[in-house]
PDB file of C-alpha atoms in Angstrom:
ATOM      1  CA  UNK A   1     185.519 152.953 252.704  1.00  0.00           C
ATOM      2  CA  UNK A   2     183.457 153.766 249.404  1.00  0.00           C
ATOM      3  CA  UNK A   3     183.121 152.041 245.945  1.00  0.00           C
ATOM      4  CA  UNK A   4     185.255 153.804 243.456  1.00  0.00           C
ATOM      5  CA  UNK A   5     183.771 155.579 240.395  1.00  0.00           C
ATOM      6  CA  UNK A   6     183.052 153.241 237.486  1.00  0.00           C
ATOM      7  CA  UNK A   7     185.358 155.079 235.204  1.00  0.00           C
ATOM      8  CA  UNK A   8     188.207 154.450 237.605  1.00  0.00           C
ATOM      9  CA  UNK A   9     187.319 150.784 237.952  1.00  0.00           C
ATOM     10  CA  UNK A  10     187.093 150.271 234.166  1.00  0.00           C
ATOM     11  CA  UNK A  11     190.428 152.218 233.665  1.00  0.00           C
ATOM     12  CA  UNK A  12     192.011 149.789 236.164  1.00  0.00           C
ATOM     13  CA  UNK A  13     190.660 146.765 234.512  1.00  0.00           C
ATOM     14  CA  UNK A  14     191.644 148.055 230.936  1.00  0.00           C
ATOM     15  CA  UNK A  15     195.153 148.793 232.124  1.00  0.00           C
ATOM     16  CA  UNK A  16     195.735 145.679 234.000  1.00  0.00           C
ATOM     17  CA  UNK A  17     194.373 143.565 231.049  1.00  0.00           C
ATOM     18  CA  UNK A  18     196.643 145.537 228.632  1.00  0.00           C
ATOM     19  CA  UNK A  19     199.742 144.758 230.767  1.00  0.00           C
ATOM     20  CA  UNK A  20     198.682 141.142 231.155  1.00  0.00           C
ATOM     21  CA  UNK A  21     198.607 140.760 227.505  1.00  0.00           C
ATOM     22  CA  UNK A  22     201.513 142.860 226.522  1.00  0.00           C
ATOM     23  CA  UNK A  23     203.954 141.362 229.037  1.00  0.00           C
ATOM     24  CA  UNK A  24     202.838 137.724 229.003  1.00  0.00           C
ATOM     25  CA  UNK A  25     202.110 137.309 225.382  1.00  0.00           C
ATOM     26  CA  UNK A  26     205.009 139.555 224.528  1.00  0.00           C
ATOM     27  CA  UNK A  27     207.291 137.062 226.367  1.00  0.00           C
ATOM     28  CA  UNK A  28     205.911 134.171 224.512  1.00  0.00           C
ATOM     29  CA  UNK A  29     206.263 136.029 221.171  1.00  0.00           C
ATOM     30  CA  UNK A  30     209.755 137.496 221.671  1.00  0.00           C
ATOM     31  CA  UNK A  31     211.368 135.435 224.385  1.00  0.00           C
ATOM     32  CA  UNK A  32     209.882 132.128 224.410  1.00  0.00           C
ATOM     33  CA  UNK A  33     212.502 130.581 222.028  1.00  0.00           C
ATOM     34  CA  UNK A  34     215.498 132.393 221.228  1.00  0.00           C
ATOM     35  CA  UNK A  35     218.365 130.804 219.322  1.00  0.00           C
ATOM     36  CA  UNK A  36     221.878 132.504 219.521  1.00  0.00           C
ATOM     37  CA  UNK A  37     225.515 131.599 219.201  1.00  0.00           C
ATOM     38  CA  UNK A  38     228.343 132.395 221.600  1.00  0.00           C
ATOM     39  CA  UNK A  39     231.276 134.426 220.170  1.00  0.00           C
ATOM     40  CA  UNK A  40     233.821 131.595 220.655  1.00  0.00           C
ATOM     41  CA  UNK A  41     231.399 128.839 219.683  1.00  0.00           C
ATOM     42  CA  UNK A  42     229.280 128.424 216.561  1.00  0.00           C
ATOM     43  CA  UNK A  43     227.025 125.925 218.114  1.00  0.00           C
ATOM     44  CA  UNK A  44     223.415 127.327 218.338  1.00  0.00           C
ATOM     45  CA  UNK A  45     222.271 127.811 222.011  1.00  0.00           C
ATOM     46  CA  UNK A  46     218.651 128.260 223.220  1.00  0.00           C
ATOM     47  CA  UNK A  47     218.504 131.317 225.708  1.00  0.00           C
ATOM     48  CA  UNK A  48     214.823 131.861 225.548  1.00  0.00           C
ATOM     49  CA  UNK A  49     212.775 131.411 228.639  1.00  0.00           C
ATOM     50  CA  UNK A  50     210.754 128.561 227.168  1.00  0.00           C
ATOM     51  CA  UNK A  51     207.301 127.406 228.522  1.00  0.00           C
ATOM     52  CA  UNK A  52     208.283 127.608 232.100  1.00  0.00           C
ATOM     53  CA  UNK A  53     209.191 131.291 231.689  1.00  0.00           C
ATOM     54  CA  UNK A  54     206.045 132.084 229.696  1.00  0.00           C
ATOM     55  CA  UNK A  55     203.938 130.482 232.554  1.00  0.00           C
ATOM     56  CA  UNK A  56     205.766 132.487 235.054  1.00  0.00           C
ATOM     57  CA  UNK A  57     205.205 135.725 232.971  1.00  0.00           C
ATOM     58  CA  UNK A  58     201.391 135.217 233.112  1.00  0.00           C
ATOM     59  CA  UNK A  59     201.428 134.517 236.865  1.00  0.00           C
ATOM     60  CA  UNK A  60     203.785 137.267 237.846  1.00  0.00           C
ATOM     61  CA  UNK A  61     202.142 140.071 235.729  1.00  0.00           C
ATOM     62  CA  UNK A  62     198.677 139.244 237.206  1.00  0.00           C
ATOM     63  CA  UNK A  63     200.013 139.291 240.845  1.00  0.00           C
ATOM     64  CA  UNK A  64     201.825 142.647 240.126  1.00  0.00           C
ATOM     65  CA  UNK A  65     198.778 144.305 238.542  1.00  0.00           C
ATOM     66  CA  UNK A  66     196.394 143.026 241.399  1.00  0.00           C
ATOM     67  CA  UNK A  67     198.842 144.665 243.848  1.00  0.00           C
ATOM     68  CA  UNK A  68     199.035 147.812 241.696  1.00  0.00           C
ATOM     69  CA  UNK A  69     195.237 148.271 240.838  1.00  0.00           C
ATOM     70  CA  UNK A  70     193.356 145.633 242.646  1.00  0.00           C
ATOM     71  CA  UNK A  71     192.110 147.884 245.392  1.00  0.00           C
ATOM     72  CA  UNK A  72     190.607 149.897 242.556  1.00  0.00           C
ATOM     73  CA  UNK A  73     188.598 147.497 240.515  1.00  0.00           C
ATOM     74  CA  UNK A  74     189.093 144.095 242.295  1.00  0.00           C
ATOM     75  CA  UNK A  75     191.914 143.106 239.782  1.00  0.00           C
ATOM     76  CA  UNK A  76     189.735 140.739 237.601  1.00  0.00           C
ATOM     77  CA  UNK A  77     191.454 141.359 234.121  1.00  0.00           C
ATOM     78  CA  UNK A  78     189.547 138.315 232.858  1.00  0.00           C
ATOM     79  CA  UNK A  79     185.834 137.878 231.757  1.00  0.00           C
ATOM     80  CA  UNK A  80     185.746 134.369 233.084  1.00  0.00           C
ATOM     81  CA  UNK A  81     186.869 135.642 236.493  1.00  0.00           C
ATOM     82  CA  UNK A  82     184.214 138.495 236.449  1.00  0.00           C
ATOM     83  CA  UNK A  83     181.415 136.151 235.497  1.00  0.00           C
ATOM     84  CA  UNK A  84     182.541 133.501 238.055  1.00  0.00           C
ATOM     85  CA  UNK A  85     182.621 136.107 240.872  1.00  0.00           C
ATOM     86  CA  UNK A  86     179.191 137.321 239.749  1.00  0.00           C
ATOM     87  CA  UNK A  87     177.737 133.772 239.890  1.00  0.00           C
ATOM     88  CA  UNK A  88     179.257 133.426 243.402  1.00  0.00           C
ATOM     89  CA  UNK A  89     177.553 136.588 244.404  1.00  0.00           C
ATOM     90  CA  UNK A  90     180.968 138.391 244.944  1.00  0.00           C
ATOM     91  CA  UNK A  91     180.310 140.842 242.158  1.00  0.00           C
ATOM     92  CA  UNK A  92     177.267 142.828 240.935  1.00  0.00           C
ATOM     93  CA  UNK A  93     175.744 141.377 237.651  1.00  0.00           C
ATOM     94  CA  UNK A  94     174.935 144.970 236.646  1.00  0.00           C
ATOM     95  CA  UNK A  95     178.748 145.628 236.328  1.00  0.00           C
ATOM     96  CA  UNK A  96     179.692 142.397 234.337  1.00  0.00           C
ATOM     97  CA  UNK A  97     179.337 143.903 230.859  1.00  0.00           C
ATOM     98  CA  UNK A  98     181.321 147.159 231.760  1.00  0.00           C
ATOM     99  CA  UNK A  99     184.025 145.106 233.178  1.00  0.00           C
ATOM    100  CA  UNK A 100     184.093 142.624 230.303  1.00  0.00           C
ATOM    101  CA  UNK A 101     184.197 145.444 227.793  1.00  0.00           C
ATOM    102  CA  UNK A 102     187.060 147.229 229.531  1.00  0.00           C
ATOM    103  CA  UNK A 103     189.024 143.877 229.616  1.00  0.00           C
ATOM    104  CA  UNK A 104     188.571 143.281 225.818  1.00  0.00           C
ATOM    105  CA  UNK A 105     189.391 146.777 224.948  1.00  0.00           C
ATOM    106  CA  UNK A 106     192.542 146.827 226.973  1.00  0.00           C
ATOM    107  CA  UNK A 107     193.680 143.424 225.578  1.00  0.00           C
ATOM    108  CA  UNK A 108     193.000 144.475 222.043  1.00  0.00           C
ATOM    109  CA  UNK A 109     195.150 147.498 222.517  1.00  0.00           C
ATOM    110  CA  UNK A 110     197.827 145.447 223.749  1.00  0.00           C
ATOM    111  CA  UNK A 111     197.482 142.899 220.906  1.00  0.00           C
ATOM    112  CA  UNK A 112     197.720 145.870 218.229  1.00  0.00           C
ATOM    113  CA  UNK A 113     200.954 146.969 220.002  1.00  0.00           C
ATOM    114  CA  UNK A 114     202.354 143.516 219.681  1.00  0.00           C
ATOM    115  CA  UNK A 115     201.353 143.084 216.230  1.00  0.00           C
ATOM    116  CA  UNK A 116     203.032 146.432 215.462  1.00  0.00           C
ATOM    117  CA  UNK A 117     206.304 145.227 216.969  1.00  0.00           C
ATOM    118  CA  UNK A 118     206.298 142.128 215.099  1.00  0.00           C
ATOM    119  CA  UNK A 119     205.747 143.982 211.860  1.00  0.00           C
ATOM    120  CA  UNK A 120     208.447 146.267 212.609  1.00  0.00           C
ATOM    121  CA  UNK A 121     210.933 143.410 212.358  1.00  0.00           C
ATOM    122  CA  UNK A 122     209.637 142.776 208.897  1.00  0.00           C
ATOM    123  CA  UNK A 123     207.858 139.627 210.066  1.00  0.00           C
ATOM    124  CA  UNK A 124     204.156 138.683 209.400  1.00  0.00           C
ATOM    125  CA  UNK A 125     201.888 138.884 212.256  1.00  0.00           C
ATOM    126  CA  UNK A 126     199.968 135.667 211.016  1.00  0.00           C
ATOM    127  CA  UNK A 127     200.844 132.780 213.225  1.00  0.00           C
ATOM    128  CA  UNK A 128     203.278 134.753 215.281  1.00  0.00           C
ATOM    129  CA  UNK A 129     201.256 136.258 218.156  1.00  0.00           C
ATOM    130  CA  UNK A 130     200.870 133.365 220.643  1.00  0.00           C
ATOM    131  CA  UNK A 131     197.252 132.716 219.753  1.00  0.00           C
ATOM    132  CA  UNK A 132     195.304 129.899 221.292  1.00  0.00           C
ATOM    133  CA  UNK A 133     194.120 127.104 219.129  1.00  0.00           C
ATOM    134  CA  UNK A 134     193.182 123.432 218.906  1.00  0.00           C
ATOM    135  CA  UNK A 135     194.039 120.700 216.245  1.00  0.00           C
ATOM    136  CA  UNK A 136     196.777 121.911 214.004  1.00  0.00           C
ATOM    137  CA  UNK A 137     196.818 125.409 216.019  1.00  0.00           C
ATOM    138  CA  UNK A 138     197.451 123.424 219.233  1.00  0.00           C
ATOM    139  CA  UNK A 139     201.106 123.409 220.174  1.00  0.00           C
ATOM    140  CA  UNK A 140     201.162 119.721 220.813  1.00  0.00           C
ATOM    141  CA  UNK A 141     198.286 118.823 218.393  1.00  0.00           C
ATOM    142  CA  UNK A 142     195.375 118.438 220.861  1.00  0.00           C
ATOM    143  CA  UNK A 143     191.888 118.270 219.547  1.00  0.00           C
ATOM    144  CA  UNK A 144     188.844 120.414 220.495  1.00  0.00           C
ATOM    145  CA  UNK A 145     187.561 118.110 223.156  1.00  0.00           C
ATOM    146  CA  UNK A 146     190.840 118.206 225.261  1.00  0.00           C
ATOM    147  CA  UNK A 147     191.159 121.777 224.844  1.00  0.00           C
ATOM    148  CA  UNK A 148     187.667 122.531 226.021  1.00  0.00           C
ATOM    149  CA  UNK A 149     188.081 120.238 229.074  1.00  0.00           C
ATOM    150  CA  UNK A 150     191.558 121.712 230.104  1.00  0.00           C
ATOM    151  CA  UNK A 151     190.582 125.286 229.635  1.00  0.00           C
ATOM    152  CA  UNK A 152     187.342 125.017 231.619  1.00  0.00           C
ATOM    153  CA  UNK A 153     189.067 122.800 234.457  1.00  0.00           C
ATOM    154  CA  UNK A 154     191.997 125.184 234.696  1.00  0.00           C
ATOM    155  CA  UNK A 155     189.788 128.348 234.748  1.00  0.00           C
ATOM    156  CA  UNK A 156     187.534 126.716 237.250  1.00  0.00           C
ATOM    157  CA  UNK A 157     190.479 125.997 239.762  1.00  0.00           C
ATOM    158  CA  UNK A 158     191.884 129.411 239.000  1.00  0.00           C
ATOM    159  CA  UNK A 159     188.519 130.813 240.173  1.00  0.00           C
ATOM    160  CA  UNK A 160     188.314 128.697 243.177  1.00  0.00           C
ATOM    161  CA  UNK A 161     191.614 130.153 244.279  1.00  0.00           C
ATOM    162  CA  UNK A 162     190.526 133.639 243.798  1.00  0.00           C
ATOM    163  CA  UNK A 163     187.338 133.029 245.972  1.00  0.00           C
ATOM    164  CA  UNK A 164     189.317 131.455 248.637  1.00  0.00           C
ATOM    165  CA  UNK A 165     192.302 133.828 248.559  1.00  0.00           C
ATOM    166  CA  UNK A 166     190.046 137.140 248.734  1.00  0.00           C
ATOM    167  CA  UNK A 167     188.139 136.135 251.827  1.00  0.00           C
ATOM    168  CA  UNK A 168     188.406 138.620 254.817  1.00  0.00           C
ATOM    169  CA  UNK A 169     190.172 136.034 257.031  1.00  0.00           C
ATOM    170  CA  UNK A 170     192.556 134.921 254.392  1.00  0.00           C
ATOM    171  CA  UNK A 171     196.228 135.930 254.980  1.00  0.00           C
ATOM    172  CA  UNK A 172     196.456 139.789 254.403  1.00  0.00           C
ATOM    173  CA  UNK A 173     198.446 140.892 251.513  1.00  0.00           C
ATOM    174  CA  UNK A 174     199.043 137.316 250.018  1.00  0.00           C
ATOM    175  CA  UNK A 175     195.909 137.106 247.871  1.00  0.00           C
ATOM    176  CA  UNK A 176     197.763 138.350 244.707  1.00  0.00           C
ATOM    177  CA  UNK A 177     200.630 135.994 245.295  1.00  0.00           C
ATOM    178  CA  UNK A 178     198.213 132.888 245.537  1.00  0.00           C
ATOM    179  CA  UNK A 179     196.462 134.010 242.494  1.00  0.00           C
ATOM    180  CA  UNK A 180     199.548 134.560 240.454  1.00  0.00           C
ATOM    181  CA  UNK A 181     200.912 131.026 241.567  1.00  0.00           C
ATOM    182  CA  UNK A 182     197.554 129.563 240.500  1.00  0.00           C
ATOM    183  CA  UNK A 183     197.581 131.084 237.228  1.00  0.00           C
ATOM    184  CA  UNK A 184     201.295 130.008 236.707  1.00  0.00           C
ATOM    185  CA  UNK A 185     200.369 126.391 237.510  1.00  0.00           C
ATOM    186  CA  UNK A 186     197.446 126.416 235.199  1.00  0.00           C
ATOM    187  CA  UNK A 187     199.677 127.386 232.376  1.00  0.00           C
ATOM    188  CA  UNK A 188     202.050 124.381 232.868  1.00  0.00           C
ATOM    189  CA  UNK A 189     199.205 122.368 231.993  1.00  0.00           C
ATOM    190  CA  UNK A 190     197.410 124.321 229.381  1.00  0.00           C
ATOM    191  CA  UNK A 191     200.463 125.804 227.233  1.00  0.00           C
ATOM    192  CA  UNK A 192     201.123 122.432 225.485  1.00  0.00           C
ATOM    193  CA  UNK A 193     197.348 121.866 225.062  1.00  0.00           C
ATOM    194  CA  UNK A 194     196.057 125.161 223.837  1.00  0.00           C
ATOM    195  CA  UNK A 195     198.711 127.752 224.308  1.00  0.00           C
ATOM    196  CA  UNK A 196     196.772 128.478 227.448  1.00  0.00           C
ATOM    197  CA  UNK A 197     193.932 130.984 227.447  1.00  0.00           C
ATOM    198  CA  UNK A 198     192.069 130.556 230.835  1.00  0.00           C
ATOM    199  CA  UNK A 199     191.086 134.287 229.821  1.00  0.00           C
ATOM    200  CA  UNK A 200     188.745 135.131 226.883  1.00  0.00           C
ATOM    201  CA  UNK A 201     190.202 138.770 226.757  1.00  0.00           C
ATOM    202  CA  UNK A 202     193.645 137.255 226.415  1.00  0.00           C
ATOM    203  CA  UNK A 203     192.563 135.123 223.544  1.00  0.00           C
ATOM    204  CA  UNK A 204     190.639 138.010 221.753  1.00  0.00           C
ATOM    205  CA  UNK A 205     193.468 140.278 222.140  1.00  0.00           C
ATOM    206  CA  UNK A 206     195.736 138.467 219.794  1.00  0.00           C
ATOM    207  CA  UNK A 207     193.271 136.231 217.645  1.00  0.00           C
ATOM    208  CA  UNK A 208     192.469 138.668 214.840  1.00  0.00           C
ATOM    209  CA  UNK A 209     195.904 140.092 214.542  1.00  0.00           C
ATOM    210  CA  UNK A 210     197.301 136.571 214.524  1.00  0.00           C
ATOM    211  CA  UNK A 211     194.895 135.471 211.565  1.00  0.00           C
ATOM    212  CA  UNK A 212     194.962 131.841 210.521  1.00  0.00           C
ATOM    213  CA  UNK A 213     192.567 129.715 212.450  1.00  0.00           C
ATOM    214  CA  UNK A 214     192.652 131.939 215.448  1.00  0.00           C
ATOM    215  CA  UNK A 215     189.554 134.021 214.696  1.00  0.00           C
ATOM    216  CA  UNK A 216     187.538 130.992 213.668  1.00  0.00           C
ATOM    217  CA  UNK A 217     188.603 128.896 216.790  1.00  0.00           C
ATOM    218  CA  UNK A 218     188.199 132.040 219.269  1.00  0.00           C
ATOM    219  CA  UNK A 219     184.682 130.799 220.246  1.00  0.00           C
ATOM    220  CA  UNK A 220     186.309 127.882 222.215  1.00  0.00           C
ATOM    221  CA  UNK A 221     188.274 130.248 224.180  1.00  0.00           C
ATOM    222  CA  UNK A 222     185.188 132.229 225.373  1.00  0.00           C
ATOM    223  CA  UNK A 223     182.946 129.246 225.957  1.00  0.00           C
ATOM    224  CA  UNK A 224     185.300 127.002 227.963  1.00  0.00           C
ATOM    225  CA  UNK A 225     186.936 129.561 230.410  1.00  0.00           C
ATOM    226  CA  UNK A 226     183.375 130.948 231.093  1.00  0.00           C
ATOM    227  CA  UNK A 227     182.030 127.475 231.758  1.00  0.00           C
ATOM    228  CA  UNK A 228     184.962 126.980 234.047  1.00  0.00           C
ATOM    229  CA  UNK A 229     184.255 130.255 235.847  1.00  0.00           C
ATOM    230  CA  UNK A 230     180.463 129.498 236.187  1.00  0.00           C
ATOM    231  CA  UNK A 231     181.328 126.084 237.576  1.00  0.00           C
ATOM    232  CA  UNK A 232     183.756 127.609 240.233  1.00  0.00           C
ATOM    233  CA  UNK A 233     181.480 130.312 241.184  1.00  0.00           C
ATOM    234  CA  UNK A 234     178.362 128.175 241.552  1.00  0.00           C
ATOM    235  CA  UNK A 235     179.924 125.395 243.521  1.00  0.00           C
ATOM    236  CA  UNK A 236     182.590 127.089 245.739  1.00  0.00           C
ATOM    237  CA  UNK A 237     180.432 127.674 248.721  1.00  0.00           C
ATOM    238  CA  UNK A 238     178.622 124.350 248.335  1.00  0.00           C
ATOM    239  CA  UNK A 239     181.904 122.489 248.280  1.00  0.00           C
ATOM    240  CA  UNK A 240     183.654 124.423 251.126  1.00  0.00           C
ATOM    241  CA  UNK A 241     180.657 125.303 253.167  1.00  0.00           C
ATOM    242  CA  UNK A 242     181.992 128.709 253.227  1.00  0.00           C
ATOM    243  CA  UNK A 243     179.601 131.482 251.848  1.00  0.00           C
ATOM    244  CA  UNK A 244     181.179 134.799 251.585  1.00  0.00           C
ATOM    245  CA  UNK A 245     178.715 136.403 249.137  1.00  0.00           C
ATOM    246  CA  UNK A 246     178.729 139.640 251.161  1.00  0.00           C
ATOM    247  CA  UNK A 247     182.392 140.194 250.201  1.00  0.00           C
ATOM    248  CA  UNK A 248     182.509 141.875 247.001  1.00  0.00           C
ATOM    249  CA  UNK A 249     185.630 141.645 244.829  1.00  0.00           C
ATOM    250  CA  UNK A 250     185.131 145.049 243.223  1.00  0.00           C
ATOM    251  CA  UNK A 251     187.568 147.566 244.721  1.00  0.00           C
ATOM    252  CA  UNK A 252     187.318 150.214 247.406  1.00  0.00           C
ATOM    253  CA  UNK A 253     188.491 153.744 248.185  1.00  0.00           C
ATOM    254  CA  UNK A 254     188.815 156.000 251.196  1.00  0.00           C
ATOM    255  CA  UNK A 255     188.693 159.138 248.818  1.00  0.00           C
ATOM    256  CA  UNK A 256     185.109 160.287 248.854  1.00  0.00           C
ATOM    257  CA  UNK A 257     185.831 162.461 245.716  1.00  0.00           C
ATOM    258  CA  UNK A 258     186.457 159.262 243.732  1.00  0.00           C
ATOM    259  CA  UNK A 259     183.499 157.461 245.044  1.00  0.00           C
ATOM    260  CA  UNK A 260     180.606 156.186 242.956  1.00  0.00           C
ATOM    261  CA  UNK A 261     177.371 158.234 243.670  1.00  0.00           C
ATOM    262  CA  UNK A 262     173.760 156.895 244.103  1.00  0.00           C
ATOM    263  CA  UNK A 263     170.784 158.484 242.468  1.00  0.00           C
ATOM    264  CA  UNK A 264     170.553 160.847 245.249  1.00  0.00           C
ATOM    265  CA  UNK A 265     174.083 161.933 244.952  1.00  0.00           C
ATOM    266  CA  UNK A 266     175.431 160.232 247.962  1.00  0.00           C
ATOM    267  CA  UNK A 267     178.691 158.312 247.905  1.00  0.00           C
ATOM    268  CA  UNK A 268     178.186 154.533 247.687  1.00  0.00           C
ATOM    269  CA  UNK A 269     179.768 152.556 250.732  1.00  0.00           C
ATOM    270  CA  UNK A 270     181.937 149.618 249.979  1.00  0.00           C
ATOM    271  CA  UNK A 271     179.995 146.574 251.156  1.00  0.00           C
TER     272      UNK A 271
END
């Protein structure tokens, strides 16, 4: 098995992050709360998926995209995950910036698409793009301190699950499900607090299109998730006594034509 070309890995990360933002944030924007009326009854009826459905959307889309392209790139789709894996020595530091760049670009394209859809309905994008926030921008009015703690804590445990589920002796084929379930559970707590970031690329994707306080508050949704990822990456082996630093979460391929090449032009083996 070989390490896939960097262009393939970055393409997979951008595509996965795009789909994450477009589907999950799109669910929150367009289907989180929908009021309608039955033909025979004028009483308004709530038919949207609500917070439960939004949490499930985030978890399901991550699980689906890890199954789809995780074998190419490792299926990070999240700068905090990439950095957490790097500090755990499960990912090469030299590849962190390219991965984060691809994730942010993929997310921004999805954010632009969502903003376009909102505008096509004649509605303003400002305040309508499921942006993250604290204070008045928090769904339930939580302050900065609470948001930082929850975002860091939820991200840390999300990365703990990734580190545990991607071991070579973990149940084969079930890692994406465990990771998707973990993200869903994290959203159960974080949606009321901050609208649930747990992913700086997801926050960046909609912040500037959303406007309002979102761009000014965006720093919190980079700092807290990355701190959470760093904590998990630095402590997982110490807490569990299980050091799997030799198992990279970076994708692999059997196609030598799509393999990364070293300076001598030889295909790089997947270690």
